[in-house]
Tab-separated table of N, CA and C in Angstrom:
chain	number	residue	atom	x	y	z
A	1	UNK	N	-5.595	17.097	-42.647
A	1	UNK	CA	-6.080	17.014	-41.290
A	1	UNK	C	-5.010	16.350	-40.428
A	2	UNK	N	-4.528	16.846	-39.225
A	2	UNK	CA	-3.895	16.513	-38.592
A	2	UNK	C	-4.224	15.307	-37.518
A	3	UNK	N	-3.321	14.283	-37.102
A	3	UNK	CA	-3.910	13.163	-36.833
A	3	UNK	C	-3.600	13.607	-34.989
A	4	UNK	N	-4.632	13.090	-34.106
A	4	UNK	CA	-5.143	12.964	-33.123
A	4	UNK	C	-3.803	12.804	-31.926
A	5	UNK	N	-3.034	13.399	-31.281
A	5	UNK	CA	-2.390	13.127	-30.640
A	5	UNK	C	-2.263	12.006	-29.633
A	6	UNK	N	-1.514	10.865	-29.695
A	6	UNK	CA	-1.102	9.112	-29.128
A	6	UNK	C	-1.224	9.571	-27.907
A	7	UNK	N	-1.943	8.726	-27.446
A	7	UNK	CA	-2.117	8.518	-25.631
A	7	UNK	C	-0.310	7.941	-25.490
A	8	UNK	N	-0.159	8.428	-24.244
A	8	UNK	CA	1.050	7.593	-23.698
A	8	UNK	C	1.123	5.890	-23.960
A	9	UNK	N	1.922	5.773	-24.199
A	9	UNK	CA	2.423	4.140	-24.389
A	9	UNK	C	2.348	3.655	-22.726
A	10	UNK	N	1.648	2.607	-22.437
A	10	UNK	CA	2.351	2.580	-21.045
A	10	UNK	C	3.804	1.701	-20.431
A	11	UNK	N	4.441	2.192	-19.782
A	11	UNK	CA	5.560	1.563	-19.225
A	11	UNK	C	5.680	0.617	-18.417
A	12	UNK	N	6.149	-0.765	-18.483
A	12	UNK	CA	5.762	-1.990	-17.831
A	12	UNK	C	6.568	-2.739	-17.825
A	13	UNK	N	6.799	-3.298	-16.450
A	13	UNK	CA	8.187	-4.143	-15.892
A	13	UNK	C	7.676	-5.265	-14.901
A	14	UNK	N	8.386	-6.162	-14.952
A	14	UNK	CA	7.531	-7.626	-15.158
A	14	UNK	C	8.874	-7.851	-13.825
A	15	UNK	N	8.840	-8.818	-12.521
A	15	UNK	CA	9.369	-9.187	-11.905
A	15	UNK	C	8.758	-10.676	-11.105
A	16	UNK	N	9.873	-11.474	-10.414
A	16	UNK	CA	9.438	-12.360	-9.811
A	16	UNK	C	9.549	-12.272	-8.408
A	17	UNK	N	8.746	-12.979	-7.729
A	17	UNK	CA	8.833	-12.496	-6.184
A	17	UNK	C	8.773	-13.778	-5.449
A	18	UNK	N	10.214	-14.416	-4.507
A	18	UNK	CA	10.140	-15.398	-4.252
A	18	UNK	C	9.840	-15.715	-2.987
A	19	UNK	N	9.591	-14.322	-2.116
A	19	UNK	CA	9.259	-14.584	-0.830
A	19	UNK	C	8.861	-13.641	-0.174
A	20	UNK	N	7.694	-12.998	0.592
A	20	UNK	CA	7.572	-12.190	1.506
A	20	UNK	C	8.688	-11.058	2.007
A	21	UNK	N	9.498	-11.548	2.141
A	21	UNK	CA	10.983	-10.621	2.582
A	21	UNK	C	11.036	-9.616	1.255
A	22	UNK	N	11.159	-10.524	0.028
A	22	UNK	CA	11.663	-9.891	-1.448
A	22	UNK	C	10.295	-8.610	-2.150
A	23	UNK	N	9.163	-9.272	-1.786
A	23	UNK	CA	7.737	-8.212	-1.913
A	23	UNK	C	8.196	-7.239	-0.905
A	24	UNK	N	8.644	-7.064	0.148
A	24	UNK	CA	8.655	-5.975	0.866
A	24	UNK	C	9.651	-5.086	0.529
A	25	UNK	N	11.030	-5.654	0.164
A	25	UNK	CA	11.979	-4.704	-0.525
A	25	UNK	C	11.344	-4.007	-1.592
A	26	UNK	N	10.330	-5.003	-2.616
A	26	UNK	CA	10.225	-4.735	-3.552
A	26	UNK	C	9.783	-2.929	-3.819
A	27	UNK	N	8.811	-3.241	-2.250
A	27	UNK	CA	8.325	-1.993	-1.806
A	27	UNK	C	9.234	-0.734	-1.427
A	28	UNK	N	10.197	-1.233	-0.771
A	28	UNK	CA	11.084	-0.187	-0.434
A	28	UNK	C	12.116	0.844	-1.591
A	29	UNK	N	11.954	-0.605	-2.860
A	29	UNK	CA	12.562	0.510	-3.880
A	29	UNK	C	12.091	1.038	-4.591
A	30	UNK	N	10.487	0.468	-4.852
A	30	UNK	CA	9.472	1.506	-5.415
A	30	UNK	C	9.137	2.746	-5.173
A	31	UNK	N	9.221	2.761	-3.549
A	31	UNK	CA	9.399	3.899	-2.595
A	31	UNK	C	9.929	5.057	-3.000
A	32	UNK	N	11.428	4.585	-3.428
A	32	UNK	CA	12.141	5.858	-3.967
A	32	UNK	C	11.963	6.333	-5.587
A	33	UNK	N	10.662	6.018	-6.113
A	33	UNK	CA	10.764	6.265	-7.207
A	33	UNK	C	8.974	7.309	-7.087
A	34	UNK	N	8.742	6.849	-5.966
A	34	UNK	CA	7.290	7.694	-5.974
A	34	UNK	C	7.749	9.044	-5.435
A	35	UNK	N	6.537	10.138	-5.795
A	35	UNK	CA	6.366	11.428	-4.764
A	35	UNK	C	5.319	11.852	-4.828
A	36	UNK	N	4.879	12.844	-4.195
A	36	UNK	CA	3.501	13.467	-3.953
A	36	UNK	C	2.952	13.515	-5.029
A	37	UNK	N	1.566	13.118	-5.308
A	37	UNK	CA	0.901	13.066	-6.224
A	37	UNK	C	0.611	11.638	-7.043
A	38	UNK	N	1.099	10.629	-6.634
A	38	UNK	CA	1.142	9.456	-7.264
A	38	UNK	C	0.024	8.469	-6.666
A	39	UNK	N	-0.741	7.983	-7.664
A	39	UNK	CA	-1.637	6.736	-7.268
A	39	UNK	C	-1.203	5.678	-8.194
A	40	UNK	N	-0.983	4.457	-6.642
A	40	UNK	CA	-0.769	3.211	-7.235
A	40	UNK	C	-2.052	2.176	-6.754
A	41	UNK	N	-2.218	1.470	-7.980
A	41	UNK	CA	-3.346	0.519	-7.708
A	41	UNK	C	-2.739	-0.697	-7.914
A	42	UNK	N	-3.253	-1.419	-6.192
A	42	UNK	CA	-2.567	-2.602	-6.613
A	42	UNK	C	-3.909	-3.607	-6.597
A	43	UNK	N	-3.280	-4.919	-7.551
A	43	UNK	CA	-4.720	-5.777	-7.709
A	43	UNK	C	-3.897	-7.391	-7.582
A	44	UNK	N	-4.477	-8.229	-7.254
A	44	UNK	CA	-4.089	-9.336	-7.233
A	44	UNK	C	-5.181	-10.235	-5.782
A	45	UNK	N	-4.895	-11.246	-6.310
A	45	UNK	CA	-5.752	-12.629	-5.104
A	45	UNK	C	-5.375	-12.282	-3.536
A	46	UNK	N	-6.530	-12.854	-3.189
A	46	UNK	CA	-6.524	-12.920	-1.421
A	46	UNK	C	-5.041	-13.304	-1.200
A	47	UNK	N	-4.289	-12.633	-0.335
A	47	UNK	CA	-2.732	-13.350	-0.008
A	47	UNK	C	-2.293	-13.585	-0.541
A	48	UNK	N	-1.769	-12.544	-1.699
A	48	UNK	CA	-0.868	-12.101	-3.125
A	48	UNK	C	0.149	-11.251	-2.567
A	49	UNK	N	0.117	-10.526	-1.705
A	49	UNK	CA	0.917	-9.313	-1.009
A	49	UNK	C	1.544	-8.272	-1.030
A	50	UNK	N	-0.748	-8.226	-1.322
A	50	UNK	CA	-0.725	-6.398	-1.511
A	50	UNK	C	0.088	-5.877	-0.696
A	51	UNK	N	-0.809	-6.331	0.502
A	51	UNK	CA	-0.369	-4.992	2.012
A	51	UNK	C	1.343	-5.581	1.975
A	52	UNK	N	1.702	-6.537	2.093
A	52	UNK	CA	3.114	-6.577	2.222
A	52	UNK	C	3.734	-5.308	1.397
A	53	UNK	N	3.510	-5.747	-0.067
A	53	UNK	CA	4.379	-4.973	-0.522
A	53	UNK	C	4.052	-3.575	-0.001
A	54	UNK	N	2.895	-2.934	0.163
A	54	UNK	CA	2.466	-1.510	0.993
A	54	UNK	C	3.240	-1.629	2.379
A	55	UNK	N	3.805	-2.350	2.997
A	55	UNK	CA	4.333	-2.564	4.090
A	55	UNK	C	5.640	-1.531	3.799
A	56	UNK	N	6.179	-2.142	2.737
A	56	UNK	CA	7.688	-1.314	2.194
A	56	UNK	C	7.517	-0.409	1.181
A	57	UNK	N	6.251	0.196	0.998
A	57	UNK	CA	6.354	0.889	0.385
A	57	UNK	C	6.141	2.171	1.585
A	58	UNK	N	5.751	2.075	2.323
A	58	UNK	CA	5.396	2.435	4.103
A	58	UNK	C	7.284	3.095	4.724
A	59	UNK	N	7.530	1.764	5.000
A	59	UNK	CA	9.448	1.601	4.973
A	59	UNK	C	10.414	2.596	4.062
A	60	UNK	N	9.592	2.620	2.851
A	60	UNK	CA	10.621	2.997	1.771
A	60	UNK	C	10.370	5.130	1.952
A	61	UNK	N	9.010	5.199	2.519
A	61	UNK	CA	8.860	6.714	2.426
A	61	UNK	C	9.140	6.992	3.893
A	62	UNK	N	9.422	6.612	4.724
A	62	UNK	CA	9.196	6.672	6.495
A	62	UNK	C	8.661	7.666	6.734
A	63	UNK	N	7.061	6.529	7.191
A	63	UNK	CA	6.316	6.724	7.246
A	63	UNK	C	5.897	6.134	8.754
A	64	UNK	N	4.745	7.253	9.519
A	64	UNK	CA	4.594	6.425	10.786
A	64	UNK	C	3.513	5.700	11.160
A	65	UNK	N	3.722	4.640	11.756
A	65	UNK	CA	2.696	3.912	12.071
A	65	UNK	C	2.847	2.580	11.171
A	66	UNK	N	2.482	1.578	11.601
A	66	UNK	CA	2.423	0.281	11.020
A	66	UNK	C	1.532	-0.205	10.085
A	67	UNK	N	2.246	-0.667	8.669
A	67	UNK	CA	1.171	-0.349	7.846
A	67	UNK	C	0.232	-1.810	7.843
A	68	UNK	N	-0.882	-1.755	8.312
A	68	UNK	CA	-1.891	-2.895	8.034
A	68	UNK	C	-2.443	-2.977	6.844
A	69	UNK	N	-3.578	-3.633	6.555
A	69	UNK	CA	-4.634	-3.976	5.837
A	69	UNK	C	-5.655	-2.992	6.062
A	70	UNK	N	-6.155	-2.307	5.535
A	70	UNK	CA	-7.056	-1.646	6.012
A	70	UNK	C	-8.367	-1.808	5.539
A	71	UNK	N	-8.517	-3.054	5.911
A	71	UNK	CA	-10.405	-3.428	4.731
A	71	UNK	C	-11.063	-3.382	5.458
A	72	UNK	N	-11.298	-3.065	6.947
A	72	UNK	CA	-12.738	-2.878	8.033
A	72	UNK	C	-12.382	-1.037	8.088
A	73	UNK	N	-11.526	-0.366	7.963
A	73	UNK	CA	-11.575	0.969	8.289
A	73	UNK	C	-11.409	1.698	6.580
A	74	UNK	N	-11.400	0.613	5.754
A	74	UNK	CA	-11.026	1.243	4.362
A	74	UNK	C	-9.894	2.099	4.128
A	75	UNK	N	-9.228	3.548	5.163
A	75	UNK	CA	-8.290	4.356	4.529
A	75	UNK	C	-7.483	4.599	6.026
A	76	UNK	N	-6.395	4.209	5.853
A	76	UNK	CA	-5.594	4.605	6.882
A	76	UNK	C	-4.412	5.690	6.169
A	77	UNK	N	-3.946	6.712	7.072
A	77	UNK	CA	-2.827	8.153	6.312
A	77	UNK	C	-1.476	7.812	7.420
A	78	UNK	N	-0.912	7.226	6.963
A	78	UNK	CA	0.468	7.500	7.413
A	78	UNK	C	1.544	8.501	7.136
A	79	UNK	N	0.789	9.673	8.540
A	79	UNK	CA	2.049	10.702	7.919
A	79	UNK	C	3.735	10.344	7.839
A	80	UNK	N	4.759	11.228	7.125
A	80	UNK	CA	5.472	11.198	6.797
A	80	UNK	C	6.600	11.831	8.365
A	81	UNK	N	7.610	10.732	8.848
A	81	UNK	CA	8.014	11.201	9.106
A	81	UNK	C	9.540	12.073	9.474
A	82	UNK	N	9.520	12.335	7.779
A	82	UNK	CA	10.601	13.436	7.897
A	82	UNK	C	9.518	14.240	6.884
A	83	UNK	N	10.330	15.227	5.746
A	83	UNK	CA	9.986	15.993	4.752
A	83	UNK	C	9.179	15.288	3.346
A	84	UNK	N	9.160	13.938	3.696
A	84	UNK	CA	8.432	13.057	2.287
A	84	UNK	C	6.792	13.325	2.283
A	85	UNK	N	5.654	12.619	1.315
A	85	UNK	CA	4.305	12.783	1.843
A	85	UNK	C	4.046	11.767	2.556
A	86	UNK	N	2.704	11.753	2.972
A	86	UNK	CA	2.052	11.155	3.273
A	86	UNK	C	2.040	9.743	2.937
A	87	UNK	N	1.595	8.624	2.956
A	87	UNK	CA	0.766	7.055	2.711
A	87	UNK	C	-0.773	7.232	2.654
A	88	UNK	N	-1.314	7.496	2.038
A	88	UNK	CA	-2.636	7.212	2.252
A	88	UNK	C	-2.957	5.633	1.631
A	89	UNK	N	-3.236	4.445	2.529
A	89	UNK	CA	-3.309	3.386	2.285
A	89	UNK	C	-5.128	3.337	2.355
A	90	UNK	N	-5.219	2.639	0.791
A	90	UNK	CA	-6.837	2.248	0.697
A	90	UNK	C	-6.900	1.151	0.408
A	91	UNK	N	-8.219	0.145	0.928
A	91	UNK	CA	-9.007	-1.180	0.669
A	91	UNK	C	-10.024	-0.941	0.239
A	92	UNK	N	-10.402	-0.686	-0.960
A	92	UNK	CA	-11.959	-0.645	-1.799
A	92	UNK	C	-12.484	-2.027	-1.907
A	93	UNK	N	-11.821	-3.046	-1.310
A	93	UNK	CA	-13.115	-4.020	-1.503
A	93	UNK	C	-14.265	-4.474	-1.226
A	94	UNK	N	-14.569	-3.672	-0.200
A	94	UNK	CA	-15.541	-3.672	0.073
A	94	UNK	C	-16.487	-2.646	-0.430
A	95	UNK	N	-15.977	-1.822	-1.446
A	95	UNK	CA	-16.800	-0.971	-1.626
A	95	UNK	C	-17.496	-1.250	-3.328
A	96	UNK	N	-18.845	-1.189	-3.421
A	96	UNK	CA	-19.301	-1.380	-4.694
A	96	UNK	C	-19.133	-0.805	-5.632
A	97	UNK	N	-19.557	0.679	-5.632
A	97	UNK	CA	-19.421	1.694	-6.451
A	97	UNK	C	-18.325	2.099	-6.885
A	98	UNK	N	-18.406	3.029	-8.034
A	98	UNK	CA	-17.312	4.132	-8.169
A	98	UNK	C	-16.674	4.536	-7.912
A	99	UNK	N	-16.334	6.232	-8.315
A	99	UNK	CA	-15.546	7.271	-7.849
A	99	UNK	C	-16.665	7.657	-6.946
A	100	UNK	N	-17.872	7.448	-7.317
A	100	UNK	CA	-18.963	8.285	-6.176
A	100	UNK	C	-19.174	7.803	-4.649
A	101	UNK	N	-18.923	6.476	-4.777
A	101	UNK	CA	-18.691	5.698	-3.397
A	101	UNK	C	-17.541	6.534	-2.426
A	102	UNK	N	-16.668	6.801	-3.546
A	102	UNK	CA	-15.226	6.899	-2.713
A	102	UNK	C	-14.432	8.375	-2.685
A	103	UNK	N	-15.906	9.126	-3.073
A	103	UNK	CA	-15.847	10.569	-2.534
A	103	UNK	C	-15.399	10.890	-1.118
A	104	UNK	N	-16.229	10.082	-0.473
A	104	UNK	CA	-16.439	10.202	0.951
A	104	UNK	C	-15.011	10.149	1.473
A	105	UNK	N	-14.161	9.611	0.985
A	105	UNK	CA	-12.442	9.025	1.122
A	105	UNK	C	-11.843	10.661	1.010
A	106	UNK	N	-12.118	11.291	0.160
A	106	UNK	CA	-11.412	12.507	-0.024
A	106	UNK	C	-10.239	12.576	-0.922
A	107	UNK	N	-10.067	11.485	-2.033
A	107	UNK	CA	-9.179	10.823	-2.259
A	107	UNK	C	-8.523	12.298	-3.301
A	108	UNK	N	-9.593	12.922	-3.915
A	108	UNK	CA	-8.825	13.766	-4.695
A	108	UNK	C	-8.638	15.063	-4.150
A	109	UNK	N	-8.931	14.690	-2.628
A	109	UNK	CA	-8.347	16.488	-1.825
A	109	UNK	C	-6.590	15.850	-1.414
A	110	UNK	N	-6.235	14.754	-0.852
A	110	UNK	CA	-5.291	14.255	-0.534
A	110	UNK	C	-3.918	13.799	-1.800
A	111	UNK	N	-4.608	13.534	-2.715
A	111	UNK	CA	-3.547	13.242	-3.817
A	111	UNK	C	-2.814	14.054	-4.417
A	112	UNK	N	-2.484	15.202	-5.101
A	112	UNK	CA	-1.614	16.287	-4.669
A	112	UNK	C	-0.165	16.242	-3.242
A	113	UNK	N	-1.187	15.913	-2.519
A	113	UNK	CA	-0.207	16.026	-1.266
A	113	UNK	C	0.793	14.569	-0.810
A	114	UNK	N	0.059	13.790	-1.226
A	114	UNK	CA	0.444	11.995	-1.007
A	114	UNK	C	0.528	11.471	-2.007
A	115	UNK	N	1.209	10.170	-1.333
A	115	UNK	CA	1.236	8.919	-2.348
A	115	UNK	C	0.430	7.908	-1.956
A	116	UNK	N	-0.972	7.544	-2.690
A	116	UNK	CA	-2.212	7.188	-2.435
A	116	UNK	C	-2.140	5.575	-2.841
A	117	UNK	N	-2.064	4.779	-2.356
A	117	UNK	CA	-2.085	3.521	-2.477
A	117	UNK	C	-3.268	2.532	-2.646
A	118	UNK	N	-3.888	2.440	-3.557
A	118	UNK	CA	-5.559	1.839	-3.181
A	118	UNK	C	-5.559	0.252	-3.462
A	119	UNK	N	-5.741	-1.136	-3.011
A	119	UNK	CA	-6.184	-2.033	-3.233
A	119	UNK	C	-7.745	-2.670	-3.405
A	120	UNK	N	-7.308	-3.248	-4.184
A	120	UNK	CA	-8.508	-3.754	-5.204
A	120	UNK	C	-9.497	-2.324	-5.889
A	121	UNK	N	-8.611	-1.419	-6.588
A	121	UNK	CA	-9.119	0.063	-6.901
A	121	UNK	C	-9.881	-0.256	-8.142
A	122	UNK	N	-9.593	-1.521	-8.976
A	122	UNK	CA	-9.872	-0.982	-10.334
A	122	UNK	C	-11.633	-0.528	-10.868
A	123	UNK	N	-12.004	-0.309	-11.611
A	123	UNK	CA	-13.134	0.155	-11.836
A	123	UNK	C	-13.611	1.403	-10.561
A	124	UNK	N	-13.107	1.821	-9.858
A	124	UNK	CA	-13.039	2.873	-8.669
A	124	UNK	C	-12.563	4.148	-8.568
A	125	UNK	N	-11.161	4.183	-9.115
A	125	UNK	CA	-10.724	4.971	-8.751
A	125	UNK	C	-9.730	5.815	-10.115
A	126	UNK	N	-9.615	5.448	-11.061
A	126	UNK	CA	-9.077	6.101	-12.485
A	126	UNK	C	-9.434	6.776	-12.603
A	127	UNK	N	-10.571	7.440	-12.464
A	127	UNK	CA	-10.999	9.115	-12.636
A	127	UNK	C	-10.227	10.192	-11.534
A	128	UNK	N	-9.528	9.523	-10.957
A	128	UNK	CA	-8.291	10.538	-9.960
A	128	UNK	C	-7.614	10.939	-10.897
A	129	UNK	N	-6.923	10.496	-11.663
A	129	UNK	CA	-6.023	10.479	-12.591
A	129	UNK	C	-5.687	10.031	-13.308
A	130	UNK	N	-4.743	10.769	-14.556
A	130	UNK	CA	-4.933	9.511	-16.162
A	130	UNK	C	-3.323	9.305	-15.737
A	131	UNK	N	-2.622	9.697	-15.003
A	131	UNK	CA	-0.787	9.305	-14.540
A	131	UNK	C	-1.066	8.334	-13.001
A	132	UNK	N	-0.763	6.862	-13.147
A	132	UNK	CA	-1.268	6.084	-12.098
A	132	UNK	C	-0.107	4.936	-12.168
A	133	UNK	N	0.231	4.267	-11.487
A	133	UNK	CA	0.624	2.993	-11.529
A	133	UNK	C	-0.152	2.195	-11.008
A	134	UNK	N	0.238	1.117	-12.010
A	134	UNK	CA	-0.746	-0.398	-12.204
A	134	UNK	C	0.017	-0.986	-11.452
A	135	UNK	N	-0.082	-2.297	-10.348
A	135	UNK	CA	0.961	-3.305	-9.669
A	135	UNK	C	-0.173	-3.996	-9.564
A	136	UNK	N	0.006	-5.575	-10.390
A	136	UNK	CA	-0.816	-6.347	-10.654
A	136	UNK	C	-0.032	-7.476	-9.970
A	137	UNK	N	-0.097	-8.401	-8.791
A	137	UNK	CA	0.525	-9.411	-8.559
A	137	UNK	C	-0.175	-10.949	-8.642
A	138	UNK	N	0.628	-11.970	-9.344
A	138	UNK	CA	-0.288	-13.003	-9.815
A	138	UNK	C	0.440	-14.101	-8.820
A	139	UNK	N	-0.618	-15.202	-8.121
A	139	UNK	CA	0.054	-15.733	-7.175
A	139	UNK	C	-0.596	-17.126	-7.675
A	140	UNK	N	0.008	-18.341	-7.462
A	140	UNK	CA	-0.665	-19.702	-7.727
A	140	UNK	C	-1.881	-19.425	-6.630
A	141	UNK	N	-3.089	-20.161	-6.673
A	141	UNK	CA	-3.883	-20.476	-6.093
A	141	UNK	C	-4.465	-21.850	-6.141
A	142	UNK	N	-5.541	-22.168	-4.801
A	142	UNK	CA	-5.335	-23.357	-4.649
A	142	UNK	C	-4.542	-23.740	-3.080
A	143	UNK	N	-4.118	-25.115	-2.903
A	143	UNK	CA	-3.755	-25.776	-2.096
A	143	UNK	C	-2.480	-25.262	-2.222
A	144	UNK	N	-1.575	-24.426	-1.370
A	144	UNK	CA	-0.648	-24.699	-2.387
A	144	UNK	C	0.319	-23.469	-1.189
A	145	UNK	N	1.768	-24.058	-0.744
A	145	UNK	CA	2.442	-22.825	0.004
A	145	UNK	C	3.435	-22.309	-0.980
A	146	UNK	N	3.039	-22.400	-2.132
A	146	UNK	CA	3.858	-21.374	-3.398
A	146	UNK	C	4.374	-20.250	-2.492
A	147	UNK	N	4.988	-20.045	-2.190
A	147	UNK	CA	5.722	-18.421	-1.871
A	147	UNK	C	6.126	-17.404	-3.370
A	148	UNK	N	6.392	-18.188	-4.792
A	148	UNK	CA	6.332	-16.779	-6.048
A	148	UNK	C	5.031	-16.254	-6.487
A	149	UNK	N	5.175	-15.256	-6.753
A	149	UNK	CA	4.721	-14.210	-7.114
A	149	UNK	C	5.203	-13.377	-8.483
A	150	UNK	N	4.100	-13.515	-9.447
A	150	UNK	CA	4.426	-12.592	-10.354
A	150	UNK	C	4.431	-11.316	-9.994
A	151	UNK	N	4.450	-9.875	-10.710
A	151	UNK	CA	4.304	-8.664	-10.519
A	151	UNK	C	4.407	-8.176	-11.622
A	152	UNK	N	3.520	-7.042	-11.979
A	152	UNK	CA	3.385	-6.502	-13.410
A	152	UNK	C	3.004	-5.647	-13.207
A	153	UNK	N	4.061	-4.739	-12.985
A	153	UNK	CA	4.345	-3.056	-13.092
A	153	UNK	C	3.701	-2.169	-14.337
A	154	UNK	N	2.428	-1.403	-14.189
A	154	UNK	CA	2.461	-0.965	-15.770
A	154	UNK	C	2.352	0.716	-15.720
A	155	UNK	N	3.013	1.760	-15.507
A	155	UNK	CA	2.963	3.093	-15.772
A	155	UNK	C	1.968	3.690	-16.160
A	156	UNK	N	1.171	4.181	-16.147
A	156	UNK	CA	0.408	4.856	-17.277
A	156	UNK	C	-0.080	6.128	-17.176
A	157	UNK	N	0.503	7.285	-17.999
A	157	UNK	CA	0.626	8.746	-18.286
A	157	UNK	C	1.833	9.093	-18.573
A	158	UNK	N	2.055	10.813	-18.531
A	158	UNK	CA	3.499	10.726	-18.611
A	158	UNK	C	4.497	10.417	-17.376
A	159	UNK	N	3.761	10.933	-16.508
A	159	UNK	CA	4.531	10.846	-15.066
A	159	UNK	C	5.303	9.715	-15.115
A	160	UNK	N	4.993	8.337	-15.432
A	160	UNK	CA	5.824	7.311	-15.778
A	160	UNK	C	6.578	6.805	-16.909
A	161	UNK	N	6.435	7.947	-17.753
A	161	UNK	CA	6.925	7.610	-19.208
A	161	UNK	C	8.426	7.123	-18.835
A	162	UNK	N	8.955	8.265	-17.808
A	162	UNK	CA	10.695	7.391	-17.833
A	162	UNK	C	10.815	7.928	-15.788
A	163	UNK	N	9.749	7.174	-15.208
A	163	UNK	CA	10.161	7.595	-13.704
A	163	UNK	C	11.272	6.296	-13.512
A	164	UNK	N	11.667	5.166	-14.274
A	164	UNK	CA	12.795	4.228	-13.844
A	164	UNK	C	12.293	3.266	-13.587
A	165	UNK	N	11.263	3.031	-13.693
A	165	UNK	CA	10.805	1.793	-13.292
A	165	UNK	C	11.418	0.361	-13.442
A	166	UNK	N	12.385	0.566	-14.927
A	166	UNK	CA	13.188	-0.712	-15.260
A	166	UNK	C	14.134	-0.625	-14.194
A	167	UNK	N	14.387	0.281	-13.466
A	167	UNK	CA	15.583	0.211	-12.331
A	167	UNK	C	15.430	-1.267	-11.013
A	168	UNK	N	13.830	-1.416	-11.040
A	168	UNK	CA	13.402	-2.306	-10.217
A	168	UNK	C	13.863	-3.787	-10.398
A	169	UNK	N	14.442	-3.750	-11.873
A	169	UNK	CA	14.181	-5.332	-12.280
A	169	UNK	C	16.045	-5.930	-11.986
A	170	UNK	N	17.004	-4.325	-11.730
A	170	UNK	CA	18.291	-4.983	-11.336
A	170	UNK	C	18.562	-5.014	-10.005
């Protein structure tokens, strides 16, 4: 009997982030490693910097319009403006449910075409796709004007088996 074909290994790159400025590059070189069809979920504490880093990841595809927070309107689309896709920037935190909540988003008519960005996605949104990036950022909390930031990049499908991700860490 032949044994069960191995899920992808996932691919995962670990960085430090010492300041607002450095999360936003961080974004800009992630940028060039995404294309149409890619969902990244990012997760981390209140003023960890999600949207920052979505700021340059915004920068890194030029893209129009200024990328905010989008947790009172949930999904803002920053078209592309040259030949790149879309931004579709999401805030699920406010949302309880599922994938069924976040039908209404359209998320799997748009993904194909964009690079779909969702914060605070997890338990939400993995049924888009089994090829996703993980960006997990860990920040001190507390009293505290820490400006580092962990980050923990994790691939998962093939799409990331070798998209470069270790390229981020030189």
């Amino acid at each position: 009997m032949e044994a069960p074909a191995a899920a992808q290994d996932p691919t995962e790159t670990r960085l430090t982030i010492t300041s607002p400025e450095q999360m936003r590059e961080l974004g800009r070189r992630l940028a060039k490693l995404l294309r149409a069809g890619d969902l990244v979920m990012l997760s981390g504490e209140l003023g960890a910097g999600k949207t920052t880093l979505t700021r340059g990841l915004g920068d890194g595809l030029g893209v129009r319009g200024a990328v905010t927070s989008p947790t009172f309107v949930i999904a803002r689309v920053h078209p592309s403006l040259g030949d790149g896709p879309p931004l579709v920037h999401v805030d699920a935190y406010r949302l309880g449910g599922g994938l069924d909540e976040m039908e209404d988003l359209d998320l799997d008519v748009n993904l194909p075409d964009s690079v779909i960005v969702v914060e605070w996605g997890e338990g939400k949104v993995e049924e888009l796709t089994e090829d996703r990036l993980q960006v997990v950022i860990h920040r001190a909390v507390g009293d505290t004007t820490d400006e580092v930031r962990h980050v923990t990049l994790t691939g998962l499908g093939e799409r990331w088996a070798d998209a470069g991700l270790e390229t981020l860490t030189a």
